[in-house]
XYZ file of C-alpha atoms in Angstrom:
553
model
C 85.813 -42.718 61.035
C 86.223 -44.568 64.335
C 86.836 -48.312 64.100
C 87.237 -49.041 67.810
C 84.049 -47.274 68.927
C 80.949 -48.045 66.793
C 79.195 -45.040 65.271
C 75.624 -44.294 66.293
C 72.798 -44.182 63.700
C 72.539 -40.404 64.086
C 76.263 -39.789 63.494
C 75.658 -37.711 60.363
C 73.225 -35.429 62.180
C 75.534 -35.259 65.219
C 78.494 -34.171 63.098
C 76.331 -31.539 61.429
C 75.606 -30.001 64.826
C 79.294 -30.149 65.833
C 80.360 -28.297 62.713
C 77.493 -25.805 62.879
C 78.958 -24.482 66.143
C 81.824 -22.958 64.180
C 84.367 -23.754 66.923
C 86.558 -26.455 65.376
C 90.186 -25.343 64.896
C 89.540 -21.924 66.438
C 91.762 -20.144 68.952
C 91.410 -20.664 72.730
C 88.755 -18.575 74.478
C 88.768 -17.474 78.070
C 85.113 -18.472 78.591
C 86.060 -22.128 78.053
C 89.479 -21.864 79.724
C 87.786 -20.763 82.948
C 85.779 -23.984 82.946
C 88.773 -26.291 82.473
C 90.852 -24.472 85.085
C 88.037 -24.737 87.600
C 87.462 -28.418 86.785
C 91.138 -29.231 87.380
C 91.179 -27.242 90.618
C 87.885 -28.530 92.077
C 88.587 -32.199 91.259
C 92.318 -31.841 92.069
C 93.599 -33.369 88.835
C 96.513 -32.358 86.579
C 94.502 -32.444 83.324
C 91.089 -31.226 82.148
C 89.612 -30.470 78.725
C 86.542 -29.209 76.895
C 86.582 -31.246 73.687
C 84.559 -31.608 70.505
C 84.353 -35.055 68.915
C 84.777 -34.658 65.154
C 84.567 -37.403 62.518
C 87.983 -38.911 63.269
C 89.394 -36.909 66.134
C 88.895 -35.492 69.594
C 89.741 -31.792 69.346
C 90.393 -29.719 72.488
C 88.750 -26.305 72.517
C 90.317 -25.753 75.930
C 92.801 -27.894 77.854
C 94.815 -27.829 81.083
C 97.852 -30.116 81.449
C 97.655 -31.557 77.912
C 100.365 -31.035 75.282
C 98.477 -32.082 72.159
C 95.525 -30.135 70.765
C 93.834 -33.276 69.476
C 94.080 -37.070 69.357
C 92.526 -39.826 67.232
C 88.925 -40.452 68.153
C 89.431 -44.210 68.381
C 92.204 -43.644 70.964
C 89.948 -41.457 73.092
C 87.940 -42.402 76.188
C 85.732 -39.409 75.338
C 85.109 -41.049 71.940
C 83.727 -44.067 73.801
C 81.384 -41.835 75.823
C 80.029 -40.284 72.603
C 79.652 -43.727 70.999
C 77.594 -44.918 73.965
C 75.672 -41.597 74.063
C 76.091 -41.610 77.836
C 73.676 -39.444 79.809
C 75.554 -39.361 83.134
C 79.159 -38.991 84.180
C 81.576 -41.685 82.992
C 83.914 -42.391 85.937
C 86.903 -44.733 85.527
C 89.068 -45.544 88.587
C 91.942 -47.162 86.680
C 91.826 -47.186 82.894
C 94.812 -49.556 82.682
C 92.743 -52.201 84.457
C 89.584 -51.547 82.407
C 89.203 -53.886 79.402
C 87.520 -51.118 77.410
C 90.448 -48.702 77.665
C 93.685 -50.493 78.643
C 94.853 -50.806 75.012
C 94.430 -47.111 74.208
C 97.623 -45.179 73.455
C 96.653 -42.474 75.989
C 96.504 -45.156 78.691
C 99.668 -47.099 77.803
C 102.920 -46.416 79.666
C 103.686 -45.332 83.208
C 102.494 -41.758 82.577
C 99.266 -42.755 80.806
C 95.762 -41.883 81.936
C 94.563 -43.862 84.925
C 91.629 -42.052 86.519
C 89.077 -40.453 84.191
C 85.851 -38.538 84.717
C 83.827 -37.191 81.787
C 80.372 -36.011 80.846
C 78.936 -35.724 77.330
C 78.097 -32.160 76.262
C 74.843 -31.866 74.288
C 73.560 -29.276 71.847
C 70.189 -29.710 70.211
C 69.874 -33.141 71.805
C 73.066 -34.430 70.120
C 76.295 -35.310 71.926
C 78.919 -32.979 70.468
C 81.807 -33.364 72.886
C 82.838 -33.768 76.529
C 84.095 -32.033 79.620
C 86.637 -34.441 81.098
C 89.248 -34.605 83.859
C 92.180 -37.051 84.032
C 94.813 -38.165 86.492
C 97.992 -40.222 86.009
C 97.323 -42.205 89.167
C 94.342 -44.429 89.972
C 91.695 -42.822 92.152
C 87.976 -42.964 92.838
C 86.087 -39.693 92.413
C 83.680 -38.866 95.229
C 79.982 -38.234 94.640
C 80.488 -34.528 95.373
C 83.294 -34.336 92.824
C 81.166 -35.994 90.162
C 78.295 -33.606 90.942
C 80.690 -30.683 90.578
C 81.862 -32.074 87.217
C 78.222 -32.327 86.057
C 77.571 -28.705 87.086
C 80.628 -27.525 85.181
C 79.461 -29.529 82.154
C 76.150 -27.639 82.234
C 78.163 -24.412 82.174
C 80.125 -25.627 79.143
C 76.875 -26.616 77.395
C 75.480 -23.141 77.992
C 78.537 -21.636 76.313
C 78.181 -24.012 73.359
C 74.472 -23.276 73.029
C 75.219 -19.565 73.014
C 77.293 -20.092 69.872
C 74.586 -22.243 68.312
C 71.872 -19.772 69.218
C 73.786 -16.920 67.612
C 74.182 -18.964 64.442
C 70.559 -20.118 64.478
C 69.408 -16.525 65.000
C 71.157 -15.457 61.805
C 69.629 -18.404 59.919
C 66.185 -17.701 61.353
C 66.208 -14.115 60.185
C 67.169 -15.220 56.687
C 64.564 -17.993 56.611
C 61.827 -15.745 57.910
C 62.448 -13.216 55.159
C 62.227 -15.974 52.561
C 59.068 -17.517 53.940
C 56.886 -14.530 54.833
C 55.312 -14.484 51.384
C 54.816 -18.268 51.408
C 52.986 -18.265 54.724
C 50.553 -15.501 53.847
C 47.145 -16.932 53.052
C 48.213 -20.593 52.813
C 45.408 -22.951 53.882
C 47.660 -26.027 54.135
C 49.985 -26.645 57.023
C 53.413 -25.106 56.430
C 56.439 -25.871 58.589
C 60.000 -24.679 58.038
C 63.095 -26.409 59.385
C 66.761 -25.431 59.499
C 69.500 -27.617 58.073
C 69.460 -29.765 61.230
C 65.745 -30.553 60.900
C 64.737 -28.243 63.754
C 61.502 -26.283 63.336
C 62.001 -22.581 62.562
C 58.471 -21.463 61.670
C 54.921 -22.805 61.728
C 51.746 -21.378 60.223
C 48.311 -21.403 61.837
C 47.040 -24.282 59.699
C 49.921 -26.492 60.854
C 49.179 -25.630 64.490
C 45.539 -26.627 64.031
C 46.346 -29.860 62.205
C 49.060 -31.050 64.605
C 47.639 -29.715 67.876
C 50.814 -27.945 69.038
C 51.189 -24.223 69.418
C 53.914 -22.617 67.338
C 56.121 -21.860 70.339
C 55.984 -25.544 71.322
C 57.155 -26.657 67.884
C 59.841 -24.086 67.168
C 63.285 -25.425 68.013
C 62.135 -29.053 68.179
C 63.190 -31.862 65.850
C 60.290 -32.134 63.380
C 60.928 -35.782 62.508
C 61.328 -36.922 66.119
C 58.188 -35.072 67.188
C 55.726 -35.753 64.374
C 57.149 -38.286 61.934
C 59.203 -40.884 63.797
C 56.696 -43.734 63.416
C 54.825 -45.335 60.552
C 51.064 -45.607 60.880
C 51.414 -49.194 62.137
C 53.766 -48.038 64.913
C 57.021 -49.190 63.302
C 60.028 -46.924 63.771
C 60.607 -44.538 60.860
C 64.408 -43.947 60.598
C 65.290 -40.287 60.210
C 67.645 -40.994 57.318
C 64.715 -42.420 55.316
C 62.550 -39.356 55.882
C 62.021 -37.283 52.698
C 62.747 -34.082 54.653
C 66.182 -35.433 55.604
C 66.785 -36.320 51.961
C 65.771 -32.812 50.875
C 68.195 -31.306 53.400
C 71.052 -33.553 52.278
C 70.438 -33.548 48.529
C 68.504 -30.357 47.800
C 65.917 -32.056 45.550
C 62.213 -31.292 46.016
C 59.959 -34.224 46.980
C 56.354 -33.917 45.779
C 53.131 -35.922 45.908
C 54.004 -37.734 49.129
C 51.535 -39.572 51.338
C 52.205 -40.573 54.910
C 51.352 -40.203 58.568
C 52.129 -37.354 60.931
C 51.434 -37.692 64.663
C 49.395 -35.136 66.591
C 49.979 -33.824 70.101
C 47.256 -36.140 71.443
C 49.032 -39.188 69.947
C 46.528 -39.746 67.133
C 47.719 -40.382 63.555
C 47.056 -37.792 60.860
C 47.081 -39.072 57.252
C 48.624 -36.361 55.112
C 49.304 -35.512 51.506
C 52.539 -33.557 51.611
C 55.632 -32.301 49.897
C 58.963 -30.822 50.898
C 61.390 -28.500 49.164
C 64.761 -26.970 50.014
C 65.465 -23.418 51.155
C 68.624 -22.299 49.381
C 71.221 -19.676 50.189
C 73.158 -19.523 46.952
C 74.186 -23.117 46.286
C 73.830 -24.182 49.911
C 70.776 -25.880 51.441
C 70.039 -23.923 54.624
C 66.661 -25.470 55.434
C 63.473 -26.951 54.065
C 59.764 -26.164 53.856
C 57.159 -28.859 54.481
C 53.626 -28.315 53.130
C 50.916 -30.781 54.141
C 47.176 -31.226 54.203
C 44.755 -33.569 55.955
C 44.106 -36.529 53.631
C 41.305 -37.995 55.767
C 38.478 -36.724 53.548
C 40.169 -37.906 50.362
C 40.785 -41.357 51.816
C 37.174 -41.581 52.998
C 35.885 -40.702 49.523
C 38.201 -43.256 47.934
C 37.025 -45.941 50.363
C 33.388 -45.067 49.619
C 34.077 -45.163 45.896
C 35.859 -48.512 46.173
C 33.098 -49.974 48.329
C 30.418 -48.655 46.003
C 32.005 -49.939 42.808
C 32.717 -53.309 44.418
C 29.189 -53.782 45.717
C 27.490 -52.499 42.583
C 29.621 -54.553 40.210
C 29.154 -57.772 42.181
C 25.421 -57.173 42.635
C 24.994 -56.439 38.932
C 26.823 -59.512 37.705
C 24.226 -62.115 38.797
C 21.079 -60.467 37.334
C 23.049 -59.401 34.258
C 24.100 -62.992 33.601
C 20.452 -64.080 33.776
C 19.410 -61.194 31.511
C 21.999 -62.072 28.889
C 21.022 -65.732 28.991
C 17.348 -64.850 28.443
C 18.203 -62.532 25.550
C 20.376 -65.202 23.949
C 17.504 -67.700 24.189
C 15.177 -65.214 22.479
C 17.822 -64.531 19.846
C 18.025 -68.271 19.117
C 14.251 -68.593 18.663
C 13.256 -69.979 22.074
C 10.159 -67.728 22.072
C 9.330 -68.286 18.441
C 10.094 -66.152 15.447
C 10.054 -62.459 16.239
C 8.573 -59.812 13.969
C 11.099 -57.445 12.335
C 10.464 -54.699 14.881
C 10.877 -57.151 17.740
C 14.130 -58.498 16.268
C 15.458 -54.931 16.026
C 14.578 -54.234 19.655
C 16.190 -57.526 20.682
C 19.383 -56.587 18.835
C 19.500 -53.288 20.737
C 18.940 -55.095 24.046
C 21.712 -57.644 23.316
C 24.215 -54.930 22.343
C 23.530 -52.892 25.464
C 23.594 -55.965 27.730
C 27.016 -56.819 26.272
C 28.162 -53.234 26.860
C 26.944 -53.355 30.449
C 28.698 -56.708 30.968
C 31.967 -55.205 29.708
C 31.517 -52.272 32.087
C 31.022 -54.623 35.045
C 34.086 -56.629 34.019
C 36.095 -53.396 33.760
C 35.034 -52.310 37.233
C 35.953 -55.698 38.692
C 39.337 -55.631 36.926
C 39.970 -52.141 38.247
C 39.020 -53.178 41.761
C 41.344 -56.198 41.636
C 44.272 -54.213 40.281
C 43.785 -51.464 42.886
C 43.920 -54.123 45.627
C 46.956 -55.786 44.069
C 44.854 -58.900 43.502
C 45.057 -58.986 39.708
C 45.896 -62.533 38.652
C 48.752 -62.783 36.141
C 49.979 -65.886 34.332
C 53.381 -64.925 32.976
C 54.930 -66.623 29.958
C 57.478 -65.542 27.346
C 55.592 -63.523 24.722
C 56.567 -62.510 21.205
C 55.934 -58.755 20.975
C 55.138 -59.083 17.245
C 52.396 -61.648 17.864
C 50.992 -59.585 20.728
C 50.757 -56.447 18.586
C 49.181 -58.299 15.638
C 46.662 -60.002 17.930
C 45.620 -56.609 19.317
C 45.182 -55.196 15.821
C 43.094 -58.220 14.816
C 40.880 -57.836 17.909
C 39.831 -54.302 16.924
C 39.698 -54.962 13.183
C 35.898 -55.063 13.029
C 35.485 -51.795 14.882
C 38.182 -50.168 12.748
C 36.443 -51.226 9.506
C 33.096 -49.949 10.772
C 34.670 -46.542 11.541
C 36.765 -46.445 8.344
C 39.999 -46.303 10.359
C 43.172 -48.081 9.308
C 45.362 -49.817 11.918
C 48.992 -50.255 10.850
C 51.369 -52.527 12.761
C 55.084 -51.708 12.806
C 56.342 -54.714 14.780
C 59.448 -55.127 16.881
C 61.431 -58.341 17.249
C 61.617 -58.755 20.996
C 60.327 -60.920 23.812
C 58.525 -59.798 26.935
C 57.632 -61.718 30.073
C 53.964 -61.307 30.885
C 50.346 -62.383 30.829
C 49.136 -62.661 27.216
C 45.469 -62.011 28.009
C 46.169 -58.966 30.190
C 48.715 -57.363 27.863
C 46.377 -57.943 24.936
C 43.720 -56.179 27.042
C 46.092 -53.225 27.510
C 46.790 -52.792 23.791
C 43.131 -53.344 22.907
C 42.070 -50.670 25.407
C 44.606 -48.222 23.992
C 43.581 -48.947 20.391
C 39.891 -48.624 21.313
C 40.591 -45.318 23.019
C 42.474 -44.095 19.947
C 39.622 -45.073 17.622
C 36.997 -43.296 19.716
C 38.743 -39.989 19.174
C 40.026 -40.456 15.611
C 38.183 -39.247 12.505
C 37.087 -41.526 9.680
C 39.771 -42.095 7.096
C 42.608 -41.658 9.602
C 45.369 -44.121 10.499
C 46.374 -45.515 13.890
C 49.920 -46.839 14.164
C 50.917 -49.631 16.542
C 54.719 -49.256 16.520
C 57.314 -51.170 18.502
C 60.931 -50.604 19.502
C 63.266 -51.872 22.221
C 66.492 -51.170 24.076
C 68.577 -53.136 26.567
C 65.977 -52.958 29.337
C 62.525 -52.594 27.808
C 60.178 -53.084 24.907
C 58.300 -49.905 23.952
C 54.962 -50.119 22.107
C 53.485 -46.860 20.772
C 49.801 -46.380 19.954
C 49.792 -43.270 17.724
C 46.547 -41.707 16.524
C 45.549 -38.680 14.447
C 42.684 -37.722 16.696
C 41.577 -34.640 18.605
C 44.490 -34.730 21.054
C 44.531 -33.942 24.757
C 45.064 -30.500 26.332
C 48.318 -30.194 28.298
C 46.511 -29.416 31.562
C 44.474 -32.622 31.219
C 47.447 -34.962 30.700
C 48.086 -35.574 34.428
C 44.571 -37.023 34.831
C 44.185 -39.205 31.751
C 44.809 -42.382 33.781
C 42.375 -41.461 36.573
C 39.378 -43.763 36.719
C 35.987 -42.450 35.587
C 37.675 -39.319 34.226
C 37.380 -37.937 30.725
C 38.333 -34.636 29.158
C 35.339 -32.337 29.536
C 34.417 -31.594 25.937
C 31.295 -32.406 23.990
C 33.266 -34.209 21.312
C 34.923 -36.567 23.773
C 31.712 -37.177 25.723
C 29.940 -38.024 22.479
C 32.614 -40.619 21.759
C 31.380 -42.840 24.566
C 33.553 -44.885 26.893
C 33.420 -45.372 30.639
C 36.623 -43.656 31.687
C 38.054 -46.956 32.962
C 40.061 -48.336 30.038
C 43.189 -46.244 30.548
C 43.139 -46.735 34.329
C 42.933 -50.512 33.834
C 45.713 -50.447 31.235
C 47.983 -48.469 33.580
C 47.386 -50.869 36.486
C 48.032 -53.952 34.350
C 51.284 -52.537 32.978
C 52.431 -51.549 36.480
C 51.683 -55.093 37.668
C 54.150 -56.261 35.000
C 56.856 -53.948 36.324
C 56.396 -51.400 33.533
C 54.728 -48.037 33.035
C 52.836 -45.962 30.452
C 53.670 -42.504 29.113
C 51.508 -40.185 27.041
C 52.337 -37.372 24.631
C 49.687 -35.260 22.989
C 48.957 -31.991 21.262
C 45.389 -30.728 20.751
C 44.359 -31.172 17.137
C 47.394 -33.298 16.265
C 46.648 -36.610 17.946
C 48.094 -38.555 20.873
C 50.796 -41.153 21.499
C 50.437 -43.640 24.340
C 53.573 -45.706 24.954
C 53.671 -48.960 26.916
C 57.086 -49.707 28.435
C 57.486 -53.394 29.351
C 60.534 -55.177 30.794
C 62.377 -57.448 28.394
C 62.761 -61.052 29.418
C 66.061 -62.133 31.013
C 66.021 -65.912 31.461
C 62.999 -66.348 33.752
C 62.849 -62.935 35.420
C 61.827 -59.554 33.990
C 64.461 -56.844 33.812
C 63.565 -53.607 35.589
C 62.596 -50.852 33.161
C 64.900 -47.835 33.247
C 62.464 -44.988 33.749
C 64.163 -42.326 31.739
C 62.137 -40.011 29.521
C 61.889 -41.391 26.018
C 61.196 -39.223 22.994
C 57.667 -39.855 21.660
C 57.265 -41.524 18.306
C 56.340 -38.283 16.539
C 58.772 -36.128 18.585
C 56.141 -33.705 19.833
C 57.357 -30.819 22.011
C 56.549 -29.706 25.546
C 53.256 -31.551 26.014
C 54.984 -34.845 26.813
C 54.252 -35.826 30.385
C 55.623 -39.004 31.914
C 53.039 -40.815 34.009
C 55.158 -43.074 36.249
C 54.117 -46.363 37.764
């Protein structure tokens, strides 16, 4: 690690390219020795070198007039050139008089470096080393000499690229064998990259989505070309890119949403994922799979707009309708005959149900926009659980269902009304799918970071393939029994959003025919701030196997 010369943001990627060349600490080679001999002869200097800049050293692949095979990077003028990522030739007339270099050990003393000329050598767009010449006396290099040095540097780069290309060719053949089956018949865009993030293969769908032809993409830096900016134009650092994280850590990243940039400069919203390509235990590349999310986003916007408009437009006439029905119910139109009173009771019940639906839609809209209003106070979990049980007591009695509370002594930091709404929604959901005579348990527990409240029923259960969608709005399991149970498909979505707004999350475990367990995980209170919930998998209350699926916030 160099302390004198600051490291560039892409140092990790640069070092990866240096080491991928396979040249560090190898024996001298005539193809590089010819370059250094010619550089020394053409520029009439006693010393010349082709060097690679490693993490803490400048290592000479070939050298003329130098005794040591390497020197500390922070004592190296070439290290400065790499730090500055210089594009031209660095020419120094007298290093001992230059404030940047006069304190370097290679400059100190009567025989130290005085004149220096060097050019950064690049492979894959990264500066990997230098071709440099040095003299022990001050001198100014002529323009022709500097041009000659640049030409020789191009020669050295060609030799370095030949090594890289041989290595990349081997990797490409291996990657192509692994990906042939993946590419066949895939409708989504598929792009493969090597361990340096350079594109190695592209399918037809990716070409169509991005606008580039395959030959234009192959060999390029995928992040720099298509993913270097956020949708608002802000720079997207390569180290934050999920593909970079896959290449460095080997973990698959799924269910991502972001923006890729097309050839014509237009943004492409994408749903995407990335996974590693392994060679034994080593990550040798990654595969990126993506699809155009434009249609999905348009549908979601239409759905949001529709629910917002409909709910707001319904609220005003519904308020008037309920007021009129209440007046009739209180005798404003005179005493009603028995049949009329029965019809009025039906109208009042359905108006109330419609009002709850409108309120649910508005709550869902607010939570989706992050506009849900929360008034946080310290709450006793016991009181919250008992209040929820009391709220549904009438419905439970009518359905001959028993609600048991197993309280926990703990305090949470949240909005009483909203958290009561969460537990009420979960209890109501449990009752809709529980048979008469069954028991629903509201059980609490806690650890150092969170309070956990289980709602455990003995109902019909949820199929494993339906668990990922239980918190989707307007979605219900497609069975006649569940459809007959009523409900709008909004209660669980609202509960999830409210819990997430409190910094928590909900998990669900279920087995068809054996009931379901919904667990609310809420941060415990620490003075005046909630403690972040540790999102580790927690065994469900009834320890059911395999069907447990964590639904994260």
